[in-house]
Tab-separated table of N, CA and C in Angstrom:
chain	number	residue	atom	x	y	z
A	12	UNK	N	-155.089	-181.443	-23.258
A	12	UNK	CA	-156.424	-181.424	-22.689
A	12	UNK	C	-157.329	-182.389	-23.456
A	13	UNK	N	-158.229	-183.012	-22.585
A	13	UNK	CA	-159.139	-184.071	-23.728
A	13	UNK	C	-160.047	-183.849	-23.406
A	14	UNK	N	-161.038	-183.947	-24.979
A	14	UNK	CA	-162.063	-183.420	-25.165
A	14	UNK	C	-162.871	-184.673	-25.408
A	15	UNK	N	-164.258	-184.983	-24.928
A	15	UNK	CA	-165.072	-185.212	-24.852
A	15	UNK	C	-166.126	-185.322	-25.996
A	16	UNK	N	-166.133	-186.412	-26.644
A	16	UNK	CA	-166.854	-186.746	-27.940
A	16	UNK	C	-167.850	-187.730	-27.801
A	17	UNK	N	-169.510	-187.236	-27.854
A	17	UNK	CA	-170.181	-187.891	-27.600
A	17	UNK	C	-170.077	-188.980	-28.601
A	18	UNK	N	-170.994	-190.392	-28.354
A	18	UNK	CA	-170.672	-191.474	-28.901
A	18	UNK	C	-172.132	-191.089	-29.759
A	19	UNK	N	-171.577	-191.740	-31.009
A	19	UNK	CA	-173.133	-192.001	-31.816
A	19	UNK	C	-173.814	-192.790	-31.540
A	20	UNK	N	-175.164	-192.813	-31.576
A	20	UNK	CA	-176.128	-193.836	-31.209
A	20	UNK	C	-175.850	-194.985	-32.462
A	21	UNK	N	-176.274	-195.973	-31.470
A	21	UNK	CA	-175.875	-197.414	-32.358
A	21	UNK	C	-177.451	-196.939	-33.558
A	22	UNK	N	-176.805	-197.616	-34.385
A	22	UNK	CA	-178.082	-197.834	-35.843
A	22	UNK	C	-178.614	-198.598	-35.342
A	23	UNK	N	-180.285	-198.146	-36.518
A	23	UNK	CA	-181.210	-198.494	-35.951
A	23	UNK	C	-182.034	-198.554	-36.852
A	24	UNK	N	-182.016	-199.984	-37.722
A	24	UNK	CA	-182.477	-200.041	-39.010
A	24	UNK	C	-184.664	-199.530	-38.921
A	25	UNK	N	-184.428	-198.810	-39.818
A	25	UNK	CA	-185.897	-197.936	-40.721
A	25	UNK	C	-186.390	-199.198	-40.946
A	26	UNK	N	-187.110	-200.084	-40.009
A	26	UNK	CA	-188.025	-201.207	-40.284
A	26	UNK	C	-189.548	-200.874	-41.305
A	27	UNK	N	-190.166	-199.892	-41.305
A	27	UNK	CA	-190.912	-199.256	-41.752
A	27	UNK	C	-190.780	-198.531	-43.168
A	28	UNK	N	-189.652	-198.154	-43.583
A	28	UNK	CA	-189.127	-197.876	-44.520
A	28	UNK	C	-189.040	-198.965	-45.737
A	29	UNK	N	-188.485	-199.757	-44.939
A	29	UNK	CA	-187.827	-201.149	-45.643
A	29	UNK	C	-189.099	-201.862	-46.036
A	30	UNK	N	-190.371	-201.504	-45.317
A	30	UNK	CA	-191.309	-202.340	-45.393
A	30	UNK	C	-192.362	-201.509	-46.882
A	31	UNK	N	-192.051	-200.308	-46.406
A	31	UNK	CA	-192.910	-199.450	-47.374
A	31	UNK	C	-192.148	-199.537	-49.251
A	32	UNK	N	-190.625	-199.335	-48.962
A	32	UNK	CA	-190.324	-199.667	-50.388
A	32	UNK	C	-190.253	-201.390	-50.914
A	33	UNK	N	-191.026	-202.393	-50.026
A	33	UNK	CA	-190.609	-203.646	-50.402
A	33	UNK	C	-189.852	-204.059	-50.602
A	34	UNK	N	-188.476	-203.306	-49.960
A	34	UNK	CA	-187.289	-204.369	-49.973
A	34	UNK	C	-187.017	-205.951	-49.282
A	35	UNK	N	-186.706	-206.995	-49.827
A	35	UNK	CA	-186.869	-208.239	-48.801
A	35	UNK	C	-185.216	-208.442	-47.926
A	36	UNK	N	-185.490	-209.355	-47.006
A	36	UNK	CA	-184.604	-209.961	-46.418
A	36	UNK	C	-183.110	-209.529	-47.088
A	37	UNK	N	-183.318	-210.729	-48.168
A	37	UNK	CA	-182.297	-210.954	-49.181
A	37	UNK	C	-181.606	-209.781	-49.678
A	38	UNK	N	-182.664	-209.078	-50.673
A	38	UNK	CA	-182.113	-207.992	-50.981
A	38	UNK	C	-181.528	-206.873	-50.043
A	39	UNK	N	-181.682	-206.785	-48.571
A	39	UNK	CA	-181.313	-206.209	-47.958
A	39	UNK	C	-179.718	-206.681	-47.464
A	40	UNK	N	-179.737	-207.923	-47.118
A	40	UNK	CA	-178.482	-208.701	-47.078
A	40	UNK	C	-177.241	-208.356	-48.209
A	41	UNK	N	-177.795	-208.157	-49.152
A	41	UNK	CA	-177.169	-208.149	-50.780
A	41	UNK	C	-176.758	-206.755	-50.885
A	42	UNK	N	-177.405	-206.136	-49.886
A	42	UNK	CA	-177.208	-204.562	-50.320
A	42	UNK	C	-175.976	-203.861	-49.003
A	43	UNK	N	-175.671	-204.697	-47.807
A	43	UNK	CA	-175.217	-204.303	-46.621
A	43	UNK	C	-173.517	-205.130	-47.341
A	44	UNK	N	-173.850	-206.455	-48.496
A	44	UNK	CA	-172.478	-206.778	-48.408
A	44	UNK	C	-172.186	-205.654	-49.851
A	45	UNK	N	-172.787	-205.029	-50.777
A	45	UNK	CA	-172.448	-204.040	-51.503
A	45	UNK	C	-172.104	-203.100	-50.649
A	46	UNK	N	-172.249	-202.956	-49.899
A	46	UNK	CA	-172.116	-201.897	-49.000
A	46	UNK	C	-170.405	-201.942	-48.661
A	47	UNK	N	-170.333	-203.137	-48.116
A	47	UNK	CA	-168.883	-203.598	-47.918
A	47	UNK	C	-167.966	-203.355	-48.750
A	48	UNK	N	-168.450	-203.346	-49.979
A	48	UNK	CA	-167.462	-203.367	-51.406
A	48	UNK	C	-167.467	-204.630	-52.267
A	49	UNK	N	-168.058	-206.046	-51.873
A	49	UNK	CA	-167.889	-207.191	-52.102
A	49	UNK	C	-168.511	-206.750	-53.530
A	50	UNK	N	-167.927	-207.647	-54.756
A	50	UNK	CA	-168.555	-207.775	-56.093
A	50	UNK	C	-169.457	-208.820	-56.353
A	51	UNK	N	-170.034	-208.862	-57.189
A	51	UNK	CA	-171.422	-209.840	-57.284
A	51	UNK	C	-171.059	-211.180	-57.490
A	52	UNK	N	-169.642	-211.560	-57.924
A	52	UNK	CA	-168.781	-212.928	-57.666
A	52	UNK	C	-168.947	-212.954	-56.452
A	53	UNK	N	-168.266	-212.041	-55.322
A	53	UNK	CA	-167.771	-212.244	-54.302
A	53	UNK	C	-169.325	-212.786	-53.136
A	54	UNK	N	-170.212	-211.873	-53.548
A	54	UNK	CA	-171.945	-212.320	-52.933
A	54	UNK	C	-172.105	-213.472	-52.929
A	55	UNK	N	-172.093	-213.543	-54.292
A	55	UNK	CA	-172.603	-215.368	-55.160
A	55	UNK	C	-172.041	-216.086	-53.792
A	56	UNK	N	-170.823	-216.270	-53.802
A	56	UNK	CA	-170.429	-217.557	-53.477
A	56	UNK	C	-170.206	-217.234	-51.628
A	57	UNK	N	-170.444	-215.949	-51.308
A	57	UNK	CA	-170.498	-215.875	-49.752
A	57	UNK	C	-172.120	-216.425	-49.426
A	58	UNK	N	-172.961	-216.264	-50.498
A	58	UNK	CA	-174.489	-216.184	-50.335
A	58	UNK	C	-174.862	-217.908	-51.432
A	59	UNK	N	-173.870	-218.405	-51.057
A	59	UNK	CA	-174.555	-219.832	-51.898
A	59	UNK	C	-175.372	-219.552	-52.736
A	60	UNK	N	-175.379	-218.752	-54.079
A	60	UNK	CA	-175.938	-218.469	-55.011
A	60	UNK	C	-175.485	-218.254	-56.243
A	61	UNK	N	-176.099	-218.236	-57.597
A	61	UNK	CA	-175.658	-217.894	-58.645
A	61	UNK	C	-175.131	-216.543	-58.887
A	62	UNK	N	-173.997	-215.797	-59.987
A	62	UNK	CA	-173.865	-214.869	-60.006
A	62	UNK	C	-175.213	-213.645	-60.657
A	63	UNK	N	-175.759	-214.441	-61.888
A	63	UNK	CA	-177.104	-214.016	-61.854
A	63	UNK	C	-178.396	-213.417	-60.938
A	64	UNK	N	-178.445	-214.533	-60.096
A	64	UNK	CA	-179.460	-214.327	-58.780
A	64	UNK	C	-178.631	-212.791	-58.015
A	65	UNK	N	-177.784	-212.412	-57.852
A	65	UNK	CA	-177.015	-211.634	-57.368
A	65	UNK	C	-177.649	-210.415	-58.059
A	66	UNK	N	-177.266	-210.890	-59.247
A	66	UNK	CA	-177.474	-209.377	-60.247
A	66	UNK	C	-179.223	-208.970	-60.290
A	67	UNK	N	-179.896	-210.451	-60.228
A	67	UNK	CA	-181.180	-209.978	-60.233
A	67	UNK	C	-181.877	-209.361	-58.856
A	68	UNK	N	-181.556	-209.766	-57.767
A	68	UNK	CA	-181.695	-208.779	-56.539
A	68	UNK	C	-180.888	-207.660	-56.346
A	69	UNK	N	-179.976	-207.107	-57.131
A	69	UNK	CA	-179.400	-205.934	-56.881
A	69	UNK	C	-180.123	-205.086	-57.945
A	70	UNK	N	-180.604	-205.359	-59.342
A	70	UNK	CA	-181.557	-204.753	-60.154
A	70	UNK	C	-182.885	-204.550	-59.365
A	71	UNK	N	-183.421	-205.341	-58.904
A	71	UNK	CA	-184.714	-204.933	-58.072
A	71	UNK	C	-184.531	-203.917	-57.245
A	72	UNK	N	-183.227	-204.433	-56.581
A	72	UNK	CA	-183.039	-203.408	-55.220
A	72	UNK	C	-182.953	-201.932	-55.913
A	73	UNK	N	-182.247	-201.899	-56.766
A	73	UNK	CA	-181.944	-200.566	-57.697
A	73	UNK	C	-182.755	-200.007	-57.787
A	74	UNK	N	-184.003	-200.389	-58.711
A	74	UNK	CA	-185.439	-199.967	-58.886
A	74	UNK	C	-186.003	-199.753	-57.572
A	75	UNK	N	-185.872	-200.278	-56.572
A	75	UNK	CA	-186.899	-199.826	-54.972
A	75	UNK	C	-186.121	-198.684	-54.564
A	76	UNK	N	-184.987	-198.531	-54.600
A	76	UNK	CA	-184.502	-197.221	-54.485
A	76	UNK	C	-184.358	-196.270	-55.231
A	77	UNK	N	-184.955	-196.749	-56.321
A	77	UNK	CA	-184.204	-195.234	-57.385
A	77	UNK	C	-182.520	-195.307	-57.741
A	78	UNK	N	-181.858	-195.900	-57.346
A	78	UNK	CA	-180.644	-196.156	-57.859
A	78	UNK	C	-180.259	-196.281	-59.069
A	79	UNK	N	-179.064	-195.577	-59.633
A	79	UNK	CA	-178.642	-196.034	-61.156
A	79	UNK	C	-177.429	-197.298	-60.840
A	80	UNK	N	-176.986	-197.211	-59.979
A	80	UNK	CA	-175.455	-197.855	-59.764
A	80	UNK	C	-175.341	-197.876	-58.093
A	81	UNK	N	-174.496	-199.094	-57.857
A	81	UNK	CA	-173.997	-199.553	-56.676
A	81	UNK	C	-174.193	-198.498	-55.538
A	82	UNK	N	-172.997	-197.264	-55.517
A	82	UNK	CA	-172.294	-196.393	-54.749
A	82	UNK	C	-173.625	-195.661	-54.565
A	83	UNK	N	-174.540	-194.905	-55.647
A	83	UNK	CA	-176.071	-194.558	-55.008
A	83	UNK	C	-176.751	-195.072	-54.832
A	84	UNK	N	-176.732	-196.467	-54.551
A	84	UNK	CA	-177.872	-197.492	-53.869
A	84	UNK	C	-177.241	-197.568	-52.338
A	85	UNK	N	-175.976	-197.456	-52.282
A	85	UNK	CA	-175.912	-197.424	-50.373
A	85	UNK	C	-175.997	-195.957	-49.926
A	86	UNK	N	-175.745	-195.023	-50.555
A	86	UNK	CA	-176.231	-193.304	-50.131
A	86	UNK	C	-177.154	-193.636	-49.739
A	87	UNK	N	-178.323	-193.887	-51.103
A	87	UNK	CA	-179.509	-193.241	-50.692
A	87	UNK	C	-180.045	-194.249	-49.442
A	88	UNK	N	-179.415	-195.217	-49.180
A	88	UNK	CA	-180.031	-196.836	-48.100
A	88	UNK	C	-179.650	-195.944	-46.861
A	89	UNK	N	-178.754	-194.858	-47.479
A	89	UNK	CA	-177.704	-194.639	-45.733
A	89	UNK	C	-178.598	-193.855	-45.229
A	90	UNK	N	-179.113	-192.649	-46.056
A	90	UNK	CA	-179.919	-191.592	-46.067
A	90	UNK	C	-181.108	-192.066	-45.659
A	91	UNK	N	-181.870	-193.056	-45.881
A	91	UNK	CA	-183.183	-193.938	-45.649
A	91	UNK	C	-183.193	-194.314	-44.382
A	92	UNK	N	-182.090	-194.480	-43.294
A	92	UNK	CA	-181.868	-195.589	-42.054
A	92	UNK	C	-182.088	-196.789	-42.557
A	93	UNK	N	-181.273	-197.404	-44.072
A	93	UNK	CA	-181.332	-198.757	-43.927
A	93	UNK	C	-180.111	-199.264	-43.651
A	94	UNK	N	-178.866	-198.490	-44.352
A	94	UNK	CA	-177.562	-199.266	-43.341
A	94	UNK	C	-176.965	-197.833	-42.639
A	95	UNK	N	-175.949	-198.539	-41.469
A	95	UNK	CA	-175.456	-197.700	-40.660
A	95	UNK	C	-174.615	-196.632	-41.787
């Protein structure tokens, strides 16, 4: 017998959110490929950038969320409606 599983609504990024903790563009970009698993080598050079610049928008981003580390910076983003 088949059962019937509604579909989740597509995401629907917290524009307002994003705006209220001052997260930018970038750092949001930086935070969807952490999200992925990519390491701050792997950013750098997908994001034509230094490995530094990497680390310094993921420290900011840290601080706008309250984050200590990576894995609770995409919780709490998930929890926020900033990534799916």
């Amino acid at each position: 017998k088949e059962v019937a599983v509604p579909a989740a609504a597509p995401f629907s990024l917290n524009e307002q959110r994003l705006k209220d903790l001052g997260i930018t563009k970038r750092e949001l970009e930086i935070l969807e490929l952490i999200a992925q698993g990519m390491s701050n080598r792997e950013i750098a050079e997908k994001l034509f950038v230094s490995e530094n610049t990497v680390k310094t928008h993921s420290s900011r981003l840290f601080d706008k969320l309250s984050a200590k580390r990576r894995t609770q910076a995409v919780q709490i983003a998930k929890e926020m409606g900033l990534l799916p």
